[in-house]
């Protein structure tokens, strides 16, 4: 497995790479969820294609300097995961390699980003779109894999691909869960034992609520189950149109029940498709 730290090294590797090139963009701190994305990329690329994992903690998608500084960067362990899942190459640029100090062009998404996580994090998804577009262009990848846990991110990137006529295929991967249903996240490691034991209620709430037949019951039931915890604090709980991410009351179209829940300082997100309305 090769490692490229600069764009020049990456280009040299890619000039010699066999197609298709499948990218798995990450910010490192890889867990089993990321490992599954790499395995899916390997499957799609076949033995002849090239799987590239990017490990880059993208500074322009953080709205709090403390979060950026505290973000874990376990490079050696991350490289082991990439190797174990048969990635062909890893791109590990530093900030200076990715961004000119006087950079002045970014991607802006003006609609989907105004809902859910984006409502409280102005500029976050512009930072995500900008780095993802750069990674697509730098690698020339035919396809890229993204997890469905970050449903809004997936929707925003699909919108960018549509609106900018990008030729990269977006491959979604279902959320990987712990055995008790908690969605895998690098943040889970920061939960206290009490919070970790309580957090699977998020999944239970979404599953139970998604079985209800009307919007009011869906939101009420999910709110009651999560709100029944003395630890959990709901940041948002919304039923949204799966395409526009705007709040919806229309169960005749694909909808997503999505939430963000704080346990202390740790903010967990999860979502479920409310597909019961579709025969
Ligand atoms: O999901 C992430 O880890 C990041 O938002 C991404 C897509 C790698 C962009 O920095």
Coordinates of C-alpha atoms and ligand atoms in Angstrom, one line a residue:
X1 CA 0.0 0.0 0.0
X2 CA 1.5 3.4 -1.0
X3 CA 1.2 6.6 1.0
X4 CA 1.1 10.0 -0.8
X5 CA 1.6 13.1 1.3
X6 CA 1.6 15.6 -1.5
X7 CA -0.5 16.3 -4.6
X8 CA 2.6 15.6 -6.8
X9 CA 3.1 12.2 -5.2
X10 CA -0.6 11.4 -5.6
X11 CA -0.6 12.3 -9.2
X12 CA 2.4 10.1 -9.9
X13 CA 0.7 7.2 -8.2
X14 CA -2.5 7.9 -10.1
X15 CA -0.8 8.1 -13.5
X16 CA 0.2 4.5 -13.0
X17 CA -3.0 3.3 -11.4
X18 CA -5.4 0.9 -13.0
X19 CA -9.1 2.0 -13.3
X20 CA -11.6 2.3 -11.8
X21 CA -10.3 4.5 -9.0
X22 CA -12.6 4.4 -6.0
X23 CA -12.1 7.0 -3.3
X24 CA -13.1 6.7 0.4
X25 CA -12.8 10.2 1.8
X26 CA -12.3 10.2 5.6
X27 CA -10.9 12.4 8.4
X28 CA -9.1 9.4 9.9
X29 CA -9.7 8.0 13.4
X30 CA -11.0 5.0 11.5
X31 CA -13.4 2.6 13.1
X32 CA -15.3 -0.5 11.9
X33 CA -17.8 1.8 10.0
X34 CA -15.0 3.3 7.9
X35 CA -13.4 -0.1 7.5
X36 CA -16.7 -1.3 5.9
X37 CA -16.6 1.7 3.5
X38 CA -13.1 0.6 2.4
X39 CA -14.2 -3.0 1.9
X40 CA -17.2 -1.9 -0.2
X41 CA -14.8 0.3 -2.3
X42 CA -12.5 -2.8 -2.7
X43 CA -15.5 -4.9 -3.8
X44 CA -16.6 -2.2 -6.4
X45 CA -13.0 -1.7 -7.7
X46 CA -12.4 -5.4 -8.1
X47 CA -8.9 -6.8 -8.1
X48 CA -7.8 -4.7 -11.0
X49 CA -9.1 -1.3 -9.8
X50 CA -7.6 1.1 -7.3
X51 CA -8.9 1.9 -3.9
X52 CA -7.7 5.2 -2.3
X53 CA -8.5 6.3 1.2
X54 CA -7.9 10.0 2.1
X55 CA -7.1 10.8 5.7
X56 CA -7.5 14.6 6.1
X57 CA -8.9 16.5 9.0
X58 CA -10.5 19.2 7.0
X59 CA -10.1 22.5 8.9
X60 CA -12.7 24.5 6.9
X61 CA -15.6 22.3 7.9
X62 CA -15.1 22.9 11.7
X63 CA -17.0 25.7 13.2
X64 CA -15.2 25.5 16.6
X65 CA -11.4 25.8 16.9
X66 CA -11.5 23.5 20.0
X67 CA -13.1 20.7 18.1
X68 CA -10.5 20.9 15.3
X69 CA -7.7 20.9 17.8
X70 CA -9.2 18.0 19.7
X71 CA -9.9 15.8 16.7
X72 CA -7.9 12.5 17.0
X73 CA -5.2 11.8 14.5
X74 CA -4.1 8.2 15.1
X75 CA -2.2 7.8 11.8
X76 CA -0.4 4.5 12.5
X77 CA -3.7 2.8 13.5
X78 CA -5.5 4.3 10.5
X79 CA -2.9 3.0 8.1
X80 CA -3.2 -0.5 9.6
X81 CA -7.0 -0.4 9.0
X82 CA -6.5 0.7 5.3
X83 CA -3.9 -2.0 4.8
X84 CA -6.1 -4.7 6.5
X85 CA -9.0 -3.7 4.2
X86 CA -6.8 -3.9 1.1
X87 CA -6.7 -0.3 0.1
X88 CA -4.1 0.3 -2.6
X89 CA -3.1 3.8 -1.5
X90 CA -3.6 6.4 1.1
X91 CA -3.6 10.2 0.6
X92 CA -2.5 12.1 3.8
X93 CA -2.0 15.7 2.9
X94 CA -1.4 18.4 5.5
X95 CA -3.4 21.7 5.6
X96 CA -0.8 23.6 3.6
X97 CA -0.9 21.0 0.8
X98 CA -4.7 21.3 0.5
X99 CA -5.3 25.0 1.0
X100 CA -3.5 28.1 -0.2
X101 CA -3.3 30.7 2.6
X102 CA -5.1 33.2 0.3
X103 CA -7.6 30.7 -1.1
X104 CA -10.7 32.5 -2.2
X105 CA -12.9 30.0 -4.1
X106 CA -15.2 27.6 -2.3
X107 CA -18.3 25.5 -3.0
X108 CA -21.5 26.8 -1.5
X109 CA -24.7 24.7 -1.1
X110 CA -27.6 27.0 -0.3
X111 CA -30.6 24.7 0.3
X112 CA -30.1 21.3 1.9
X113 CA -27.5 22.7 4.3
X114 CA -30.0 25.0 6.0
X115 CA -31.7 22.0 7.7
X116 CA -30.8 19.5 10.4
X117 CA -27.1 19.7 11.4
X118 CA -26.4 22.5 8.9
X119 CA -28.9 24.8 10.7
X120 CA -26.6 25.2 13.7
X121 CA -23.4 24.9 11.7
X122 CA -23.3 27.6 9.1
X123 CA -20.5 27.0 6.6
X124 CA -19.9 23.4 7.6
X125 CA -21.3 21.8 4.5
X126 CA -19.6 24.3 2.3
X127 CA -16.3 23.1 3.8
X128 CA -17.3 19.5 3.2
X129 CA -18.3 20.2 -0.4
X130 CA -15.1 22.1 -1.1
X131 CA -12.8 19.4 0.2
X132 CA -14.8 16.6 -1.4
X133 CA -14.7 18.3 -4.8
X134 CA -11.0 18.9 -4.4
X135 CA -10.5 15.2 -3.5
X136 CA -12.6 14.1 -6.5
X137 CA -10.5 16.3 -8.8
X138 CA -7.1 15.4 -7.3
X139 CA -7.8 11.6 -7.5
X140 CA -10.0 11.7 -10.7
X141 CA -12.0 8.9 -9.0
X142 CA -14.8 7.2 -10.9
X143 CA -16.7 6.7 -7.7
X144 CA -16.6 7.5 -4.0
X145 CA -18.1 5.8 -1.0
X146 CA -20.0 7.7 1.8
X147 CA -21.8 6.3 4.9
X148 CA -25.6 6.8 5.3
X149 CA -25.1 7.7 9.0
X150 CA -24.2 11.2 7.8
X151 CA -27.4 11.3 5.7
X152 CA -27.3 15.1 5.3
X153 CA -23.7 15.0 4.1
X154 CA -24.6 12.3 1.6
X155 CA -27.6 14.3 0.3
X156 CA -25.5 17.5 0.0
X157 CA -22.7 15.7 -1.9
X158 CA -25.2 14.1 -4.3
X159 CA -26.7 17.6 -4.9
X160 CA -23.2 19.0 -5.6
X161 CA -22.6 16.1 -8.1
X162 CA -25.9 16.9 -9.8
X163 CA -25.6 20.6 -9.9
X164 CA -21.9 20.8 -10.9
X165 CA -22.2 17.9 -13.5
X166 CA -19.5 15.9 -11.8
X167 CA -18.9 12.5 -13.2
X168 CA -18.1 10.8 -9.9
X169 CA -20.6 8.0 -8.9
X170 CA -21.7 8.3 -5.3
X171 CA -21.9 4.9 -3.6
X172 CA -23.9 4.9 -0.3
X173 CA -23.1 2.5 2.5
X174 CA -25.6 1.5 5.2
X175 CA -24.9 2.7 8.7
X176 CA -22.7 0.2 10.7
X177 CA -23.9 -0.4 14.2
X178 CA -22.7 -1.8 17.5
X179 CA -24.4 -5.0 18.6
X180 CA -26.8 -2.9 20.7
X181 CA -27.8 -0.7 17.7
X182 CA -25.8 2.4 18.4
X183 CA -24.5 3.8 15.2
X184 CA -20.7 3.6 15.0
X185 CA -18.9 6.8 15.4
X186 CA -15.5 8.0 16.5
X187 CA -17.4 10.0 19.1
X188 CA -18.7 6.9 20.9
X189 CA -15.4 6.5 22.6
X190 CA -15.9 9.8 24.3
X191 CA -19.1 8.7 26.0
X192 CA -19.0 8.0 29.8
X193 CA -20.0 4.4 30.6
X194 CA -23.4 5.6 31.8
X195 CA -24.0 7.5 28.6
X196 CA -22.7 4.7 26.4
X197 CA -25.2 2.3 28.1
X198 CA -28.0 4.7 27.5
X199 CA -27.3 5.8 24.0
X200 CA -28.8 2.8 22.2
X201 CA -32.2 4.3 23.0
X202 CA -31.6 6.6 20.0
X203 CA -31.8 3.7 17.6
X204 CA -34.8 2.1 19.6
X205 CA -36.6 5.5 19.4
X206 CA -36.1 5.8 15.7
X207 CA -37.1 2.2 15.0
X208 CA -40.3 2.4 17.1
X209 CA -41.3 5.8 15.8
X210 CA -40.8 4.8 12.2
X211 CA -43.5 2.2 12.6
X212 CA -46.1 4.7 13.5
X213 CA -48.7 5.8 10.9
X214 CA -48.8 9.6 11.2
X215 CA -46.3 12.4 11.5
X216 CA -47.4 13.6 14.9
X217 CA -47.1 10.1 16.4
X218 CA -43.7 9.5 14.8
X219 CA -42.3 12.7 16.3
X220 CA -44.0 12.2 19.7
X221 CA -42.9 8.6 20.2
X222 CA -39.3 9.3 19.2
X223 CA -39.2 12.3 21.4
X224 CA -40.7 10.4 24.4
X225 CA -38.2 7.5 24.1
X226 CA -35.1 9.8 23.8
X227 CA -36.5 12.3 26.3
X228 CA -37.1 9.5 28.8
X229 CA -33.4 9.5 29.5
X230 CA -32.0 11.6 32.3
X231 CA -28.8 11.9 30.3
X232 CA -29.9 12.6 26.7
X233 CA -30.6 16.1 25.4
X234 CA -32.3 16.4 22.0
X235 CA -30.6 18.9 19.7
X236 CA -33.0 18.3 16.9
X237 CA -35.5 15.6 16.0
X238 CA -37.1 16.1 12.5
X239 CA -39.0 14.3 9.9
X240 CA -37.7 15.5 6.6
X241 CA -38.2 15.0 2.9
X242 CA -35.4 12.6 1.8
X243 CA -34.5 14.7 -1.2
X244 CA -34.8 18.3 0.0
X245 CA -34.2 17.7 3.7
X246 CA -37.0 20.2 4.5
X247 CA -39.4 19.3 7.3
X248 CA -42.3 17.3 5.8
X249 CA -45.7 16.1 6.8
X250 CA -46.0 14.1 3.6
X251 CA -45.6 10.4 4.2
X252 CA -46.5 9.7 0.6
X253 CA -42.9 10.6 -0.4
X254 CA -39.6 9.1 1.0
X255 CA -38.9 10.7 4.3
X256 CA -36.1 10.5 6.9
X257 CA -36.5 10.7 10.6
X258 CA -33.2 12.2 11.8
X259 CA -31.9 13.3 15.1
X260 CA -28.9 14.8 16.9
X261 CA -28.7 14.0 20.6
X262 CA -26.2 15.4 23.2
X263 CA -24.8 13.2 25.9
X264 CA -22.8 15.7 27.9
X265 CA -20.6 17.4 25.3
X266 CA -20.8 14.4 22.9
X267 CA -23.3 15.0 20.0
X268 CA -24.5 11.8 18.3
X269 CA -26.5 11.6 15.1
X270 CA -28.7 8.9 13.6
X271 CA -31.5 8.6 11.1
X272 CA -34.0 6.1 9.7
X273 CA -35.9 5.9 6.5
X274 CA -39.7 6.1 7.0
X275 CA -40.4 3.8 4.2
X276 CA -43.6 2.3 5.5
X277 CA -45.6 4.6 3.3
X278 CA -44.3 3.0 0.2
X279 CA -45.9 -0.2 -1.0
Ligands
LIG1 O1 -17.4 12.4 6.7 C1 -16.3 12.8 6.8 O2 -15.4 12.2 7.4 C2 -15.9 14.2 6.2 O3 -17.0 15.1 6.3 C3 -15.4 14.1 4.8 C4 -16.5 13.6 3.8 C5 -14.2 13.2 4.7 C6 -15.0 15.5 4.3 O4 -14.0 16.0 5.1

